[in-house]
mmCIF file of C-alpha atoms and ligand atoms in Angstrom:
data_model
loop_
_atom_site.group_PDB
_atom_site.id
_atom_site.type_symbol
_atom_site.label_atom_id
_atom_site.label_comp_id
_atom_site.label_asym_id
_atom_site.label_seq_id
_atom_site.Cartn_x
_atom_site.Cartn_y
_atom_site.Cartn_z
ATOM 1 C CA UNK S 1 21.318 45.852 -49.835
ATOM 2 C CA UNK S 2 22.702 48.929 -49.466
ATOM 3 C CA UNK S 3 21.489 51.420 -47.970
ATOM 4 C CA UNK S 4 23.741 54.187 -48.795
ATOM 5 C CA UNK S 5 22.613 53.019 -52.924
ATOM 6 C CA UNK S 6 19.445 53.067 -52.439
ATOM 7 C CA UNK S 7 18.852 56.426 -50.849
ATOM 8 C CA UNK S 8 20.575 57.789 -53.913
ATOM 9 C CA UNK S 9 18.502 55.713 -56.943
ATOM 10 C CA UNK S 10 15.887 57.801 -58.649
ATOM 11 C CA UNK S 11 13.376 54.862 -58.355
ATOM 12 C CA UNK S 12 12.581 52.038 -55.860
ATOM 13 C CA UNK S 13 11.682 48.895 -56.052
ATOM 14 C CA UNK S 14 8.851 47.385 -53.777
ATOM 15 C CA UNK S 15 12.054 45.229 -52.078
ATOM 16 C CA UNK S 16 13.786 48.420 -51.287
ATOM 17 C CA UNK S 17 10.679 50.332 -50.010
ATOM 18 C CA UNK S 18 9.982 47.490 -47.959
ATOM 19 C CA UNK S 19 14.145 47.651 -46.364
ATOM 20 C CA UNK S 20 13.536 51.344 -46.227
ATOM 21 C CA UNK S 21 10.264 50.446 -43.989
ATOM 22 C CA UNK S 22 12.448 47.586 -41.802
ATOM 23 C CA UNK S 23 14.998 49.694 -41.127
ATOM 24 C CA UNK S 24 16.449 49.959 -37.246
ATOM 25 C CA UNK S 25 19.019 51.088 -36.113
ATOM 26 C CA UNK S 26 19.334 55.296 -35.112
ATOM 27 C CA UNK S 27 21.764 55.610 -37.433
ATOM 28 C CA UNK S 28 20.303 54.003 -41.100
ATOM 29 C CA UNK S 29 16.528 55.848 -39.507
ATOM 30 C CA UNK S 30 18.178 59.136 -39.873
ATOM 31 C CA UNK S 31 19.885 58.593 -43.159
ATOM 32 C CA UNK S 32 16.814 57.894 -44.393
ATOM 33 C CA UNK S 33 14.918 61.017 -42.869
ATOM 34 C CA UNK S 34 18.022 63.177 -43.425
ATOM 35 C CA UNK S 35 17.737 61.780 -47.215
ATOM 36 C CA UNK S 36 13.767 62.558 -47.711
ATOM 37 C CA UNK S 37 14.530 66.056 -46.148
ATOM 38 C CA UNK S 38 16.838 67.022 -49.065
ATOM 39 C CA UNK S 39 14.193 65.601 -51.318
ATOM 40 C CA UNK S 40 11.213 67.300 -49.471
ATOM 41 C CA UNK S 41 13.566 70.770 -49.861
ATOM 42 C CA UNK S 42 14.380 70.117 -53.332
ATOM 43 C CA UNK S 43 10.600 69.072 -54.891
ATOM 44 C CA UNK S 44 8.186 72.352 -52.646
ATOM 45 C CA UNK S 45 11.535 74.075 -50.858
ATOM 46 C CA UNK S 46 10.970 74.953 -47.357
ATOM 47 C CA UNK S 47 7.434 75.943 -47.154
ATOM 48 C CA UNK S 48 5.173 74.921 -45.261
ATOM 49 C CA UNK S 49 1.823 75.360 -46.769
ATOM 50 C CA UNK S 50 -1.688 75.518 -44.512
ATOM 51 C CA UNK S 51 -4.687 73.885 -45.454
ATOM 52 C CA UNK S 52 -7.589 75.344 -42.523
ATOM 53 C CA UNK S 53 -9.736 72.169 -42.138
ATOM 54 C CA UNK S 54 -13.502 72.561 -41.484
ATOM 55 C CA UNK S 55 -15.288 69.443 -40.311
ATOM 56 C CA UNK S 56 -18.579 69.849 -40.928
ATOM 57 C CA UNK S 57 -20.326 67.140 -40.252
ATOM 58 C CA UNK S 58 -20.161 63.807 -37.944
ATOM 59 C CA UNK S 59 -23.005 62.144 -40.178
ATOM 60 C CA UNK S 60 -20.891 59.084 -41.294
ATOM 61 C CA UNK S 61 -23.720 56.404 -43.169
ATOM 62 C CA UNK S 62 -20.577 54.136 -43.521
ATOM 63 C CA UNK S 63 -19.545 51.901 -40.721
ATOM 64 C CA UNK S 64 -15.835 51.594 -41.211
ATOM 65 C CA UNK S 65 -14.575 49.101 -38.644
ATOM 66 C CA UNK S 66 -11.507 51.769 -36.837
ATOM 67 C CA UNK S 67 -13.384 55.216 -37.547
ATOM 68 C CA UNK S 68 -14.946 56.787 -34.165
ATOM 69 C CA UNK S 69 -17.995 58.198 -36.864
ATOM 70 C CA UNK S 70 -18.705 54.895 -38.273
ATOM 71 C CA UNK S 71 -22.958 54.450 -38.057
ATOM 72 C CA UNK S 72 -22.989 52.438 -35.005
ATOM 73 C CA UNK S 73 -20.995 54.208 -33.125
ATOM 74 C CA UNK S 74 -24.172 55.145 -30.894
ATOM 75 C CA UNK S 75 -21.614 57.033 -28.328
ATOM 76 C CA UNK S 76 -21.323 60.476 -29.766
ATOM 77 C CA UNK S 77 -23.029 63.194 -30.840
ATOM 78 C CA UNK S 78 -24.072 64.135 -33.936
ATOM 79 C CA UNK S 79 -24.594 67.667 -35.324
ATOM 80 C CA UNK S 80 -24.587 69.415 -38.824
ATOM 81 C CA UNK S 81 -23.419 72.198 -39.333
ATOM 82 C CA UNK S 82 -24.904 74.876 -41.659
ATOM 83 C CA UNK S 83 -24.143 76.183 -45.275
ATOM 84 C CA UNK S 84 -23.688 79.480 -43.880
ATOM 85 C CA UNK S 85 -21.326 78.852 -41.075
ATOM 86 C CA UNK S 86 -19.665 76.673 -43.011
ATOM 87 C CA UNK S 87 -18.357 79.989 -45.587
ATOM 88 C CA UNK S 88 -18.697 81.888 -42.406
ATOM 89 C CA UNK S 89 -16.140 79.778 -40.964
ATOM 90 C CA UNK S 90 -13.863 79.639 -44.601
ATOM 91 C CA UNK S 91 -14.011 82.948 -44.809
ATOM 92 C CA UNK S 92 -12.004 83.838 -41.606
ATOM 93 C CA UNK S 93 -9.199 81.003 -42.482
ATOM 94 C CA UNK S 94 -9.094 83.538 -45.823
ATOM 95 C CA UNK S 95 -8.332 85.926 -43.448
ATOM 96 C CA UNK S 96 -5.892 83.932 -41.441
ATOM 97 C CA UNK S 97 -3.550 83.710 -44.433
ATOM 98 C CA UNK S 98 -4.690 80.637 -45.680
ATOM 99 C CA UNK S 99 -5.193 79.358 -48.790
ATOM 100 C CA UNK S 100 -6.673 76.343 -48.826
ATOM 101 C CA UNK S 101 -10.143 75.293 -46.885
ATOM 102 C CA UNK S 102 -10.421 71.086 -46.849
ATOM 103 C CA UNK S 103 -14.094 71.094 -46.701
ATOM 104 C CA UNK S 104 -14.303 67.404 -44.567
ATOM 105 C CA UNK S 105 -17.546 65.206 -43.069
ATOM 106 C CA UNK S 106 -17.899 61.294 -42.792
ATOM 107 C CA UNK S 107 -20.573 60.342 -45.153
ATOM 108 C CA UNK S 108 -23.394 62.709 -45.507
ATOM 109 C CA UNK S 109 -26.155 62.168 -48.509
ATOM 110 C CA UNK S 110 -27.917 64.936 -46.102
ATOM 111 C CA UNK S 111 -25.762 67.596 -47.947
ATOM 112 C CA UNK S 112 -27.184 66.829 -51.276
ATOM 113 C CA UNK S 113 -25.417 68.142 -54.748
ATOM 114 C CA UNK S 114 -27.029 71.615 -55.213
ATOM 115 C CA UNK S 115 -26.208 71.999 -51.266
ATOM 116 C CA UNK S 116 -22.404 71.267 -51.703
ATOM 117 C CA UNK S 117 -23.091 73.668 -54.606
ATOM 118 C CA UNK S 118 -23.747 76.094 -53.325
ATOM 119 C CA UNK S 119 -20.810 76.353 -50.467
ATOM 120 C CA UNK S 120 -18.111 75.577 -52.714
ATOM 121 C CA UNK S 121 -19.323 78.182 -54.972
ATOM 122 C CA UNK S 122 -20.066 80.806 -52.047
ATOM 123 C CA UNK S 123 -16.939 80.458 -51.287
ATOM 124 C CA UNK S 124 -14.860 80.639 -54.402
ATOM 125 C CA UNK S 125 -16.924 83.994 -54.773
ATOM 126 C CA UNK S 126 -16.186 85.412 -51.146
ATOM 127 C CA UNK S 127 -12.496 84.055 -50.753
ATOM 128 C CA UNK S 128 -8.970 83.093 -52.793
ATOM 129 C CA UNK S 129 -8.956 79.748 -51.337
ATOM 130 C CA UNK S 130 -8.361 76.812 -53.172
ATOM 131 C CA UNK S 131 -10.842 74.067 -52.061
ATOM 132 C CA UNK S 132 -10.632 70.943 -51.477
ATOM 133 C CA UNK S 133 -12.997 68.019 -50.577
ATOM 134 C CA UNK S 134 -12.928 65.412 -48.238
ATOM 135 C CA UNK S 135 -16.935 63.729 -47.943
ATOM 136 C CA UNK S 136 -16.206 60.327 -48.662
ATOM 137 C CA UNK S 137 -17.283 58.231 -51.807
ATOM 138 C CA UNK S 138 -20.351 59.853 -54.230
ATOM 139 C CA UNK S 139 -21.791 59.739 -57.446
ATOM 140 C CA UNK S 140 -19.763 61.133 -60.269
ATOM 141 C CA UNK S 141 -22.215 63.397 -61.829
ATOM 142 C CA UNK S 142 -21.933 65.105 -57.815
ATOM 143 C CA UNK S 143 -18.254 65.036 -58.762
ATOM 144 C CA UNK S 144 -18.524 66.984 -61.970
ATOM 145 C CA UNK S 145 -20.711 68.941 -61.027
ATOM 146 C CA UNK S 146 -18.424 70.430 -57.835
ATOM 147 C CA UNK S 147 -15.661 70.625 -60.404
ATOM 148 C CA UNK S 148 -17.493 72.776 -62.320
ATOM 149 C CA UNK S 149 -18.918 75.230 -58.868
ATOM 150 C CA UNK S 150 -15.212 75.553 -58.468
ATOM 151 C CA UNK S 151 -13.415 72.859 -56.314
ATOM 152 C CA UNK S 152 -10.044 72.302 -56.751
ATOM 153 C CA UNK S 153 -8.662 69.142 -55.315
ATOM 154 C CA UNK S 154 -10.622 65.404 -53.872
ATOM 155 C CA UNK S 155 -9.114 63.969 -50.835
ATOM 156 C CA UNK S 156 -10.070 60.478 -50.367
ATOM 157 C CA UNK S 157 -7.963 57.936 -48.426
ATOM 158 C CA UNK S 158 -7.305 54.003 -49.490
ATOM 159 C CA UNK S 159 -6.571 53.714 -46.580
ATOM 160 C CA UNK S 160 -4.945 50.069 -47.557
ATOM 161 C CA UNK S 161 -4.341 48.588 -51.083
ATOM 162 C CA UNK S 162 -4.990 45.069 -49.508
ATOM 163 C CA UNK S 163 -8.042 43.821 -50.994
ATOM 164 C CA UNK S 164 -9.153 41.206 -48.542
ATOM 165 C CA UNK S 165 -7.898 44.110 -46.126
ATOM 166 C CA UNK S 166 -10.494 46.722 -47.123
ATOM 167 C CA UNK S 167 -13.231 44.563 -47.152
ATOM 168 C CA UNK S 168 -12.647 43.413 -43.655
ATOM 169 C CA UNK S 169 -11.955 47.357 -42.695
ATOM 170 C CA UNK S 170 -15.032 48.646 -44.789
ATOM 171 C CA UNK S 171 -17.326 45.525 -44.815
ATOM 172 C CA UNK S 172 -19.788 47.554 -47.540
ATOM 173 C CA UNK S 173 -17.199 48.923 -49.717
ATOM 174 C CA UNK S 174 -14.690 47.707 -52.724
ATOM 175 C CA UNK S 175 -11.077 48.949 -52.963
ATOM 176 C CA UNK S 176 -11.736 48.150 -56.688
ATOM 177 C CA UNK S 177 -14.986 51.293 -56.126
ATOM 178 C CA UNK S 178 -12.622 53.460 -54.237
ATOM 179 C CA UNK S 179 -9.568 53.207 -56.956
ATOM 180 C CA UNK S 180 -12.194 53.543 -60.237
ATOM 181 C CA UNK S 181 -13.210 56.955 -57.689
ATOM 182 C CA UNK S 182 -9.903 58.499 -57.215
ATOM 183 C CA UNK S 183 -9.009 57.653 -60.920
ATOM 184 C CA UNK S 184 -12.204 59.381 -61.630
ATOM 185 C CA UNK S 185 -11.858 62.249 -59.797
ATOM 186 C CA UNK S 186 -7.995 62.508 -61.456
ATOM 187 C CA UNK S 187 -9.329 62.953 -64.806
ATOM 188 C CA UNK S 188 -12.091 65.102 -64.203
ATOM 189 C CA UNK S 189 -9.306 67.788 -62.828
ATOM 190 C CA UNK S 190 -9.740 67.330 -59.704
ATOM 191 C CA UNK S 191 -5.653 67.679 -57.625
ATOM 192 C CA UNK S 192 -6.085 64.293 -55.932
ATOM 193 C CA UNK S 193 -5.013 62.842 -52.343
ATOM 194 C CA UNK S 194 -4.727 59.980 -50.773
ATOM 195 C CA UNK S 195 -2.950 57.557 -48.636
ATOM 196 C CA UNK S 196 -3.137 54.806 -45.901
ATOM 197 C CA UNK S 197 -3.425 54.208 -42.386
ATOM 198 C CA UNK S 198 -0.355 52.882 -40.242
ATOM 199 C CA UNK S 199 -0.418 50.362 -37.794
ATOM 200 C CA UNK S 200 -3.729 48.662 -38.442
ATOM 201 C CA UNK S 201 -4.977 45.501 -36.904
ATOM 202 C CA UNK S 202 -3.266 42.950 -39.837
ATOM 203 C CA UNK S 203 -1.317 45.193 -41.684
ATOM 204 C CA UNK S 204 2.444 44.137 -42.430
ATOM 205 C CA UNK S 205 5.496 46.149 -43.502
ATOM 206 C CA UNK S 206 4.910 44.908 -47.254
ATOM 207 C CA UNK S 207 1.359 46.373 -47.404
ATOM 208 C CA UNK S 208 2.505 49.839 -46.634
ATOM 209 C CA UNK S 209 5.296 49.751 -48.967
ATOM 210 C CA UNK S 210 2.059 48.837 -51.778
ATOM 211 C CA UNK S 211 0.021 51.984 -50.095
ATOM 212 C CA UNK S 212 3.440 53.996 -51.387
ATOM 213 C CA UNK S 213 3.847 52.548 -54.787
ATOM 214 C CA UNK S 214 -0.630 52.374 -55.224
ATOM 215 C CA UNK S 215 -0.306 56.273 -54.064
ATOM 216 C CA UNK S 216 2.315 56.339 -57.045
ATOM 217 C CA UNK S 217 -0.047 54.576 -60.267
ATOM 218 C CA UNK S 218 -2.218 56.754 -58.899
ATOM 219 C CA UNK S 219 -0.197 59.308 -59.429
ATOM 220 C CA UNK S 220 -1.776 61.093 -56.801
ATOM 221 C CA UNK S 221 -0.839 65.546 -56.141
ATOM 222 C CA UNK S 222 -0.755 64.742 -51.717
ATOM 223 C CA UNK S 223 -0.251 61.447 -50.159
ATOM 224 C CA UNK S 224 -1.691 61.261 -46.529
ATOM 225 C CA UNK S 225 0.148 58.469 -44.305
ATOM 226 C CA UNK S 226 -1.274 58.830 -40.202
ATOM 227 C CA UNK S 227 -1.018 56.645 -37.831
ATOM 228 C CA UNK S 228 -4.193 54.474 -36.563
ATOM 229 C CA UNK S 229 -5.272 55.657 -32.805
ATOM 230 C CA UNK S 230 -7.986 52.450 -31.807
ATOM 231 C CA UNK S 231 -11.289 54.164 -30.656
ATOM 232 C CA UNK S 232 -13.725 53.787 -27.652
ATOM 233 C CA UNK S 233 -16.896 51.837 -29.141
ATOM 234 C CA UNK S 234 -15.303 50.782 -31.582
ATOM 235 C CA UNK S 235 -14.300 47.093 -32.762
ATOM 236 C CA UNK S 236 -10.995 47.809 -33.019
ATOM 237 C CA UNK S 237 -10.763 49.561 -29.529
ATOM 238 C CA UNK S 238 -8.161 47.581 -27.590
ATOM 239 C CA UNK S 239 -5.595 47.253 -30.351
ATOM 240 C CA UNK S 240 -2.511 48.848 -29.955
ATOM 241 C CA UNK S 241 -1.395 52.187 -31.505
ATOM 242 C CA UNK S 242 -0.055 52.640 -34.967
ATOM 243 C CA UNK S 243 3.500 52.896 -34.010
ATOM 244 C CA UNK S 244 5.408 57.357 -34.726
ATOM 245 C CA UNK S 245 8.673 55.303 -35.993
ATOM 246 C CA UNK S 246 7.276 53.570 -38.293
ATOM 247 C CA UNK S 247 4.494 56.246 -39.424
ATOM 248 C CA UNK S 248 7.796 58.608 -40.200
ATOM 249 C CA UNK S 249 9.986 55.992 -42.177
ATOM 250 C CA UNK S 250 6.442 56.088 -43.677
ATOM 251 C CA UNK S 251 6.581 59.587 -44.385
ATOM 252 C CA UNK S 252 9.812 59.150 -45.203
ATOM 253 C CA UNK S 253 9.938 56.620 -47.344
ATOM 254 C CA UNK S 254 7.222 58.113 -49.323
ATOM 255 C CA UNK S 255 8.933 61.203 -50.532
ATOM 256 C CA UNK S 256 11.882 59.006 -51.463
ATOM 257 C CA UNK S 257 9.169 57.352 -54.100
ATOM 258 C CA UNK S 258 7.094 59.710 -54.429
ATOM 259 C CA UNK S 259 8.845 63.535 -54.424
ATOM 260 C CA UNK S 260 6.856 65.602 -56.805
ATOM 261 C CA UNK S 261 3.761 65.284 -54.136
ATOM 262 C CA UNK S 262 2.781 66.976 -50.768
ATOM 263 C CA UNK S 263 2.499 65.456 -47.483
ATOM 264 C CA UNK S 264 1.254 66.270 -44.485
ATOM 265 C CA UNK S 265 2.210 66.216 -40.742
ATOM 266 C CA UNK S 266 -1.007 64.866 -39.534
ATOM 267 C CA UNK S 267 -2.576 65.848 -36.800
ATOM 268 C CA UNK S 268 -3.213 62.021 -35.662
ATOM 269 C CA UNK S 269 0.969 61.648 -35.463
ATOM 270 C CA UNK S 270 0.319 65.243 -33.489
ATOM 271 C CA UNK S 271 -2.000 64.142 -31.135
ATOM 272 C CA UNK S 272 0.485 60.786 -30.224
ATOM 273 C CA UNK S 273 3.567 62.293 -30.205
ATOM 274 C CA UNK S 274 4.083 65.756 -28.936
ATOM 275 C CA UNK S 275 6.500 66.898 -30.951
ATOM 276 C CA UNK S 276 4.538 64.589 -33.751
ATOM 277 C CA UNK S 277 4.171 67.776 -36.659
ATOM 278 C CA UNK S 278 7.625 69.192 -36.144
ATOM 279 C CA UNK S 279 9.002 65.223 -36.774
ATOM 280 C CA UNK S 280 6.779 64.732 -39.739
ATOM 281 C CA UNK S 281 8.011 68.542 -41.263
ATOM 282 C CA UNK S 282 11.673 66.688 -40.503
ATOM 283 C CA UNK S 283 11.216 63.616 -43.020
ATOM 284 C CA UNK S 284 9.968 64.361 -45.798
ATOM 285 C CA UNK S 285 6.132 66.090 -45.292
ATOM 286 C CA UNK S 286 5.028 70.235 -46.026
ATOM 287 C CA UNK S 287 2.076 70.223 -45.952
ATOM 288 C CA UNK S 288 0.140 70.938 -41.816
ATOM 289 C CA UNK S 289 -4.044 70.864 -42.041
ATOM 290 C CA UNK S 290 -4.805 73.310 -38.748
ATOM 291 C CA UNK S 291 -8.649 72.361 -37.769
ATOM 292 C CA UNK S 292 -10.549 75.864 -37.928
ATOM 293 C CA UNK S 293 -13.713 73.797 -36.827
ATOM 294 C CA UNK S 294 -15.800 76.187 -35.002
ATOM 295 C CA UNK S 295 -17.247 75.700 -31.245
ATOM 296 C CA UNK S 296 -19.488 73.623 -30.579
ATOM 297 C CA UNK S 297 -18.462 71.411 -32.904
ATOM 298 C CA UNK S 298 -14.814 70.911 -32.984
ATOM 299 C CA UNK S 299 -14.868 68.651 -29.741
ATOM 300 C CA UNK S 300 -17.916 66.202 -31.309
ATOM 301 C CA UNK S 301 -15.398 65.473 -34.492
ATOM 302 C CA UNK S 302 -14.361 62.142 -32.730
ATOM 303 C CA UNK S 303 -13.290 60.590 -35.531
ATOM 304 C CA UNK S 304 -10.270 59.068 -32.336
ATOM 305 C CA UNK S 305 -9.405 59.975 -29.373
ATOM 306 C CA UNK S 306 -7.055 62.667 -27.894
ATOM 307 C CA UNK S 307 -6.841 65.654 -30.599
ATOM 308 C CA UNK S 308 -4.395 67.667 -30.140
ATOM 309 C CA UNK S 309 -5.680 71.550 -29.794
ATOM 310 C CA UNK S 310 -9.513 70.180 -29.639
ATOM 311 C CA UNK S 311 -9.627 72.003 -26.407
ATOM 312 C CA UNK S 312 -8.568 75.389 -27.578
ATOM 313 C CA UNK S 313 -9.878 78.164 -29.654
ATOM 314 C CA UNK S 314 -9.275 77.658 -33.755
ATOM 315 C CA UNK S 315 -7.038 80.976 -33.773
ATOM 316 C CA UNK S 316 -5.088 80.064 -30.541
ATOM 317 C CA UNK S 317 -4.089 76.501 -31.827
ATOM 318 C CA UNK S 318 -3.530 77.494 -35.414
ATOM 319 C CA UNK S 319 -0.969 80.298 -33.605
ATOM 320 C CA UNK S 320 0.174 78.076 -31.812
ATOM 321 C CA UNK S 321 1.023 75.593 -34.893
ATOM 322 C CA UNK S 322 2.712 78.691 -36.777
ATOM 323 C CA UNK S 323 4.944 78.994 -34.636
ATOM 324 C CA UNK S 324 6.073 75.439 -33.923
ATOM 325 C CA UNK S 325 6.751 75.548 -37.729
ATOM 326 C CA UNK S 326 8.793 78.681 -37.749
ATOM 327 C CA UNK S 327 10.669 77.273 -34.729
ATOM 328 C CA UNK S 328 11.996 74.623 -36.672
ATOM 329 C CA UNK S 329 13.340 77.113 -39.383
ATOM 330 C CA UNK S 330 10.465 76.783 -42.094
ATOM 331 C CA UNK S 331 8.497 79.041 -43.519
ATOM 332 C CA UNK S 332 4.954 79.497 -44.323
ATOM 333 C CA UNK S 333 3.797 79.033 -47.572
ATOM 334 C CA UNK S 334 2.215 82.474 -48.621
ATOM 335 C CA UNK S 335 0.493 80.610 -51.841
ATOM 336 C CA UNK S 336 -2.262 78.082 -52.126
ATOM 337 C CA UNK S 337 -0.019 74.827 -53.069
ATOM 338 C CA UNK S 338 -1.615 73.431 -55.938
ATOM 339 C CA UNK S 339 -0.065 70.433 -57.263
ATOM 340 C CA UNK S 340 4.058 70.128 -57.725
ATOM 341 C CA UNK S 341 3.949 67.944 -60.735
ATOM 342 C CA UNK S 342 4.675 69.893 -63.681
ATOM 343 C CA UNK S 343 2.667 68.648 -66.125
ATOM 344 C CA UNK S 344 -0.904 69.543 -64.553
ATOM 345 C CA UNK S 345 -2.284 72.583 -64.579
ATOM 346 C CA UNK S 346 -2.822 74.299 -61.296
ATOM 347 C CA UNK S 347 -7.287 74.848 -61.994
HETATM 348 S S1 LIG B 1 -13.674 56.785 -42.447
HETATM 349 FE FE1 LIG B 1 -14.954 58.079 -43.506
HETATM 350 S S2 LIG B 1 -16.391 56.849 -44.094
HETATM 351 FE FE2 LIG B 1 -15.699 55.672 -42.998
HETATM 352 S S3 LIG B 1 -17.318 55.458 -41.083
HETATM 353 FE FE3 LIG B 1 -15.644 57.324 -40.705
HETATM 354 S S4 LIG B 1 -16.025 59.035 -41.672
HETATM 355 FE FE4 LIG B 1 -17.610 57.362 -42.376
#
């Protein structure tokens, strides 16, 4: 295949995506990253959108085989933040000049429909923040209630587009359901984010190409690809971690395929490579998600070990992230960073 031709094509086939993900020569990989950087600039400019995360509960009723928060991981200390603590942390995020809060937790039904609605509504009353929910699969009537309460976006990664792998990783959940949830969320007006983990056991390059294509099919507004990191006391504790290079190639290929989407340079990538954020931002990413979970909770959200910045004070960690973004010549966005899709209303 001709790399130059592929990099400039409007639409890429599955075979061409696989070809890009399989590149090995430095020159070819740099050409891929350079083209993805151009496409990122064309569709989202040089601004980097910050999304402030609050990991408000590490309880989870699911048992995903790769995840440190899985129900059967009895080695971690569980916590729940109160609604007031969550709302106060959101105000801190807003005061820091950030325009999106991501409310994230395991699947924890302790926070029922009304409690989540109250938190969303209170944040909307007190700040100008866009609210993203990242709280797993919930009931359809709950998604609707939270939309009415003011939620703007929903982050629900599919993790793998291979049905058999999905079942092996999640055992109580089905890919079919996850896709239905994502479709429903989009249908009722959420800006939707999905994506996958790079380097999971059994995963092939073909699977990753399919993950990108599933994001296209679902017409997601944000696509997130982070490396798998093995977690102690989980069934995959001895599996090797995902590769930085393959994660970067995935980000770049996703930018070429999906174009007008947000793509984060994830904290997981930054946790396994000291320049992970910068590298991600230089090959197609345009979003960074600083963690504002306060002490003593932040060090307990052990979705994977060695999370960067976890021991630091959230405000100092955030300042460092901003400095690193500016040091590579990128600007911090002063807008909410809503969907880049032209025909979707920014609600
Ligand atoms: S990936 Fe999400 S749903 Fe699965 S165990 Fe971890 S926190 Fe729970």
